[in-house]
Each structure stands twice: as C-alpha cells, then as structure tokens.
Amino acid sequence: DTEVTQTPKHLVMGMTNKKSLKCEQHMGHRAMYWYKQKAKKPPELMFVYSYEKLSINESVPSRFSPECPNSSLLNLHLHALQPEDSALYLCASSQDGGRQETQYFGPGTRLLVL
Amino acid sequence: GQNIDQPTEMTATEGAIVQINCTYQTSGFNGLFWYQQHAGEAPTFLSYNVLDGLEEKGRFSSFLSRSKGYSYLLLKELQMKDSASYLCAAYNFNKFYFGSGTKLNVKP
C-alpha cells in the first residue's frame, strides 16, 4: 500500500475562517511533508516533519500552522488566510527523510480563499 | 542556490519515443527524481537515479550524469495517457527542488 490520503478534497473558506487540512499514511513512513502548488507551477515545500518533530519550515507565514499528532497523521491548520493562498496543498511521506528517499504524494486539497 | 531547468513544453506522436531533459545546479545532491503529474492531480513517482547511468522501468528510462548536472527521462511507445507534466526534482536530505515541469502533449 503506497497510499497517502488527504481530506477534504476541496475547501472554500473566507479570510476570517479557521479550517484544517488532514493527511494520513499507513506505510510506516516517519517523514511527512506539506507542499503548496499554484497552477502551472511546481510544488513548493512548506514544512517537513521527521519522527513527528518539525525539521524544516520554509519561512511559511504563521497563518499556516502544521501539527503532527502521531507518525501516521499530519495536519495543516489554516487561519486568516489571504486570497493568494488559494492553491493545491499536497501532503507527501517518505521512509525517514534520509539519503535515498521516494516521496509519495497524496491527491491534494484544492483550497479557495475568498 | 538551487536551479533546475527543463523545457516548458514538448509535443510527440503516439507510438514514438520522447526524451525530456533536465539540468540542475544544487548545493548538495542525493539523487534526481522524475514525477508525472496530470492536470489537477498529485505528482506520481516515476523513477530516480542516485548513481550515473541509465535506470530502466518498463516504457520509462531515466539517465543521470552527476558530473554534468544532467538527467533525462525517456518515454518509449508513447500513449495518449502519457500526456501530462513531467517534473524533474533534485533531492537533498528531506528537500526536493522541483523544476517547473515539462508539459508533454501526445498527439495521435
């Protein structure tokens, strides 16, 4: 099973809302990632969790708040977003973030901020 | 800094062979990955190279030359379903540096 699941598939929110994106994998992977992808652009790394600890934050604004409750789950809490934050948010996982790693992507959450 | 270059768009005919090139300049390097992404969908893993040479997986092959900072993805016996974007990504401990992707159009 090489599946990463994400919910919801689509999300529309206002700039004053608080919402959360969820990601789950049951491959025993210990590294999990959040990416943001705008249309016709490559994915941009946002956060990396390794063994449930935040290891990389790519200078992401604080209105995005990641959380890793356990090794299978990764959340992204959203608050006071801007319209320019509308994008496809991709979760990925890999074995442990080591030297030779394949990242497996979830289907993404398409977010629209109004 | 990180710099990954690939052509923006390519067109090829069904049944043909196409080669998508990628050049990279990164501080630190642990491997070169290729992903396929259909419009509106997540990237799916195709292949990766850590050492110089050719890796073959069915209709897809990928080549790496670390000294030249160069890779290519070779697609054989093209099918219509191969119409997608192909992303080259250089990997360096936890981080993938993605190219902008090459949009491949397969025509009958």
Coordinates of C-alpha atoms in Angstrom, one line a residue:
Chain A
D1 CA 0.0 0.0 0.0
T2 CA 1.6 3.2 -1.2
E3 CA -1.4 5.5 -0.4
V4 CA -1.4 8.9 1.2
T5 CA -4.9 10.2 1.8
Q6 CA -5.9 13.8 2.3
T7 CA -9.2 15.4 3.4
P8 CA -11.0 17.4 2.3
K9 CA -10.6 17.2 -1.5
H10 CA -11.9 20.7 -1.9
L11 CA -12.2 23.6 0.6
V12 CA -13.6 27.0 0.2
M13 CA -13.1 29.4 3.1
G14 CA -13.3 33.1 3.9
M15 CA -10.4 35.1 5.2
T16 CA -11.8 35.1 8.7
N17 CA -12.3 31.3 8.9
K18 CA -10.3 28.7 10.7
K19 CA -10.0 25.3 8.9
S20 CA -7.7 22.3 8.9
L21 CA -6.3 20.0 6.3
K22 CA -5.6 16.4 7.1
C23 CA -3.2 13.9 5.8
E24 CA -2.8 10.2 6.7
Q25 CA -0.5 7.4 5.6
H26 CA -0.1 3.8 6.9
M27 CA 3.1 2.9 5.2
G28 CA 5.2 3.3 8.4
H29 CA 6.9 6.3 7.0
R30 CA 8.5 8.7 9.5
A31 CA 8.9 11.8 7.4
M32 CA 5.9 13.8 6.2
Y33 CA 5.7 16.9 4.1
W34 CA 3.4 19.8 3.2
Y35 CA 3.7 21.4 -0.3
K36 CA 1.8 24.2 -1.9
Q37 CA 1.3 24.2 -5.6
K38 CA -0.1 27.0 -7.7
A39 CA -1.5 26.4 -11.2
K40 CA 1.2 25.5 -13.8
K41 CA 3.9 25.8 -11.1
P42 CA 6.0 23.1 -9.4
P43 CA 5.2 22.1 -5.8
E44 CA 6.9 24.4 -3.2
L45 CA 8.0 22.8 0.1
M46 CA 6.3 24.3 3.2
F47 CA 7.1 22.0 6.1
V48 CA 8.9 18.8 6.9
Y49 CA 8.2 16.6 9.9
S50 CA 10.7 13.9 10.7
Y51 CA 9.9 11.4 13.5
E52 CA 7.0 13.7 14.5
K53 CA 9.2 16.7 15.0
L54 CA 9.2 19.8 12.8
S55 CA 12.5 19.7 11.0
I56 CA 12.0 22.2 8.2
N57 CA 9.9 25.3 8.0
E58 CA 10.5 27.1 4.7
S59 CA 9.7 30.6 6.1
V60 CA 6.0 29.9 5.9
P61 CA 3.6 32.6 7.3
S62 CA 2.2 31.9 10.7
R63 CA -1.3 31.8 9.3
F64 CA -0.3 28.2 8.3
S65 CA 0.3 26.0 11.4
P66 CA 1.4 22.4 11.0
E67 CA 0.8 19.6 13.5
C68 CA 1.9 16.0 13.6
P69 CA -0.2 14.2 16.3
N70 CA 1.4 10.9 15.5
S71 CA 3.6 9.2 12.9
S72 CA 0.6 8.5 10.6
L73 CA -1.1 11.8 10.7
L74 CA -0.2 15.3 9.6
N75 CA -2.5 18.4 9.9
L76 CA -2.3 21.9 8.5
H77 CA -4.3 24.4 10.4
L78 CA -5.4 27.5 8.5
H79 CA -6.3 30.8 10.0
A80 CA -6.8 34.3 8.5
L81 CA -5.7 33.2 5.0
Q82 CA -5.4 35.5 2.0
P83 CA -6.8 35.0 -1.5
E84 CA -3.3 34.5 -2.8
D85 CA -3.1 31.4 -0.5
S86 CA -5.6 29.6 -2.9
A87 CA -3.7 26.6 -4.3
L88 CA -3.4 22.9 -4.3
Y89 CA -2.0 21.7 -1.0
L90 CA -0.1 18.4 -1.3
C91 CA 0.9 16.1 1.5
A92 CA 3.7 13.6 1.0
S93 CA 5.5 11.0 3.0
S94 CA 8.8 9.1 2.8
Q95 CA 10.5 6.4 4.8
D96 CA 12.5 8.6 7.1
G97 CA 13.8 11.7 5.2
G98 CA 17.2 10.0 4.7
R99 CA 19.6 9.9 1.8
Q100 CA 17.6 7.9 -0.8
E101 CA 14.0 8.6 -0.4
T102 CA 11.0 8.4 -2.6
Q103 CA 8.2 10.7 -1.6
Y104 CA 4.7 9.5 -2.1
F105 CA 2.1 12.3 -2.7
G106 CA -1.5 12.4 -1.6
P107 CA -4.2 13.6 -4.0
G108 CA -4.1 17.1 -2.6
T109 CA -6.7 19.5 -1.2
R110 CA -7.7 22.2 -3.5
L111 CA -8.2 25.4 -1.4
L112 CA -10.0 28.5 -2.5
V113 CA -9.8 31.5 -0.2
L114 CA -12.5 34.2 -0.8
Chain B
G1 CA 21.1 28.4 -4.6
Q2 CA 19.1 25.8 -6.4
N3 CA 18.4 25.9 -10.2
I4 CA 16.5 23.2 -12.0
D5 CA 15.9 23.7 -15.7
Q6 CA 13.7 21.7 -18.1
P7 CA 11.8 22.6 -21.3
T8 CA 8.4 24.1 -20.8
E9 CA 6.5 22.1 -23.4
M10 CA 7.1 19.3 -25.9
T11 CA 4.9 17.5 -28.4
A12 CA 5.3 14.0 -29.7
T13 CA 3.3 11.4 -31.6
E14 CA 1.6 8.3 -30.2
G15 CA 3.9 5.3 -30.5
A16 CA 7.1 7.5 -30.7
I17 CA 9.9 8.0 -28.3
V18 CA 10.5 11.3 -26.5
Q19 CA 13.4 12.5 -24.3
I20 CA 12.8 15.1 -21.7
N21 CA 16.0 16.8 -20.4
C22 CA 16.7 18.3 -17.1
T23 CA 19.8 20.2 -15.9
Y24 CA 20.4 21.1 -12.3
Q25 CA 22.7 23.1 -10.1
T26 CA 22.1 22.5 -6.4
S27 CA 24.1 22.9 -3.2
G28 CA 24.2 19.3 -2.1
F29 CA 22.8 16.4 -4.1
N30 CA 21.5 13.0 -3.1
G31 CA 19.5 12.0 -6.1
L32 CA 17.4 13.0 -9.1
F33 CA 13.7 12.1 -9.3
W34 CA 11.2 12.2 -12.0
Y35 CA 7.5 12.6 -11.3
Q36 CA 4.5 12.6 -13.6
Q37 CA 1.6 14.9 -12.9
H38 CA -1.7 15.0 -14.7
A39 CA -3.6 18.3 -14.6
G40 CA -5.3 18.7 -11.3
E41 CA -3.8 15.6 -9.8
A42 CA -0.9 14.9 -7.4
P43 CA 2.6 14.0 -8.7
T44 CA 3.2 10.3 -9.0
F45 CA 6.7 8.8 -8.7
L46 CA 8.3 7.5 -11.9
S47 CA 12.0 6.9 -11.3
Y48 CA 15.1 8.1 -9.6
N49 CA 18.8 8.0 -10.1
V50 CA 21.5 8.3 -7.5
L51 CA 24.5 7.0 -9.5
D52 CA 25.5 7.8 -13.0
G53 CA 23.9 5.8 -15.7
L54 CA 20.6 4.5 -17.0
E55 CA 17.7 3.2 -15.0
E56 CA 15.0 1.3 -16.9
K57 CA 11.5 0.7 -15.8
G58 CA 9.2 -0.6 -18.5
R59 CA 8.5 2.1 -21.0
F60 CA 10.3 4.7 -18.9
S61 CA 14.0 5.1 -18.5
S62 CA 16.0 7.8 -16.7
F63 CA 19.6 8.8 -17.1
L64 CA 21.9 10.7 -14.8
S65 CA 25.3 12.3 -15.2
R66 CA 26.3 13.9 -11.9
S67 CA 29.5 15.5 -13.3
K68 CA 27.4 17.3 -15.9
G69 CA 24.4 18.0 -13.6
Y70 CA 22.2 16.5 -16.3
S71 CA 19.4 14.0 -16.4
Y72 CA 16.8 12.9 -18.9
L73 CA 13.6 10.9 -18.9
L74 CA 13.0 8.7 -21.9
L75 CA 9.5 7.6 -22.7
K76 CA 9.0 4.8 -25.3
E77 CA 5.9 3.7 -27.2
L78 CA 4.1 6.8 -26.3
Q79 CA 0.4 6.5 -25.4
M80 CA -2.2 9.2 -25.2
K81 CA -2.4 8.8 -21.5
D82 CA 1.2 9.9 -21.3
S83 CA 0.1 13.5 -21.9
A84 CA 1.0 15.1 -18.6
S85 CA 3.6 17.3 -17.0
Y86 CA 6.9 15.7 -16.1
L87 CA 8.7 17.1 -13.1
C88 CA 12.4 16.8 -12.5
A89 CA 13.4 17.1 -8.9
A90 CA 16.8 17.2 -7.3
Y91 CA 16.8 15.7 -3.8
N92 CA 19.0 16.8 -0.9
F93 CA 18.1 15.4 2.6
N94 CA 14.4 15.9 3.1
K95 CA 14.2 18.6 0.4
F96 CA 13.0 18.2 -3.2
Y97 CA 13.9 21.0 -5.5
F98 CA 11.4 20.8 -8.3
G99 CA 11.8 22.1 -11.9
S100 CA 8.9 23.9 -13.4
G101 CA 7.9 20.8 -15.3
T102 CA 7.7 19.9 -18.9
K103 CA 4.2 19.6 -20.4
L104 CA 4.1 16.7 -22.8
N105 CA 1.4 16.7 -25.5
V106 CA 0.9 13.3 -27.2
K107 CA -0.9 13.5 -30.5
P108 CA -2.5 10.7 -32.5

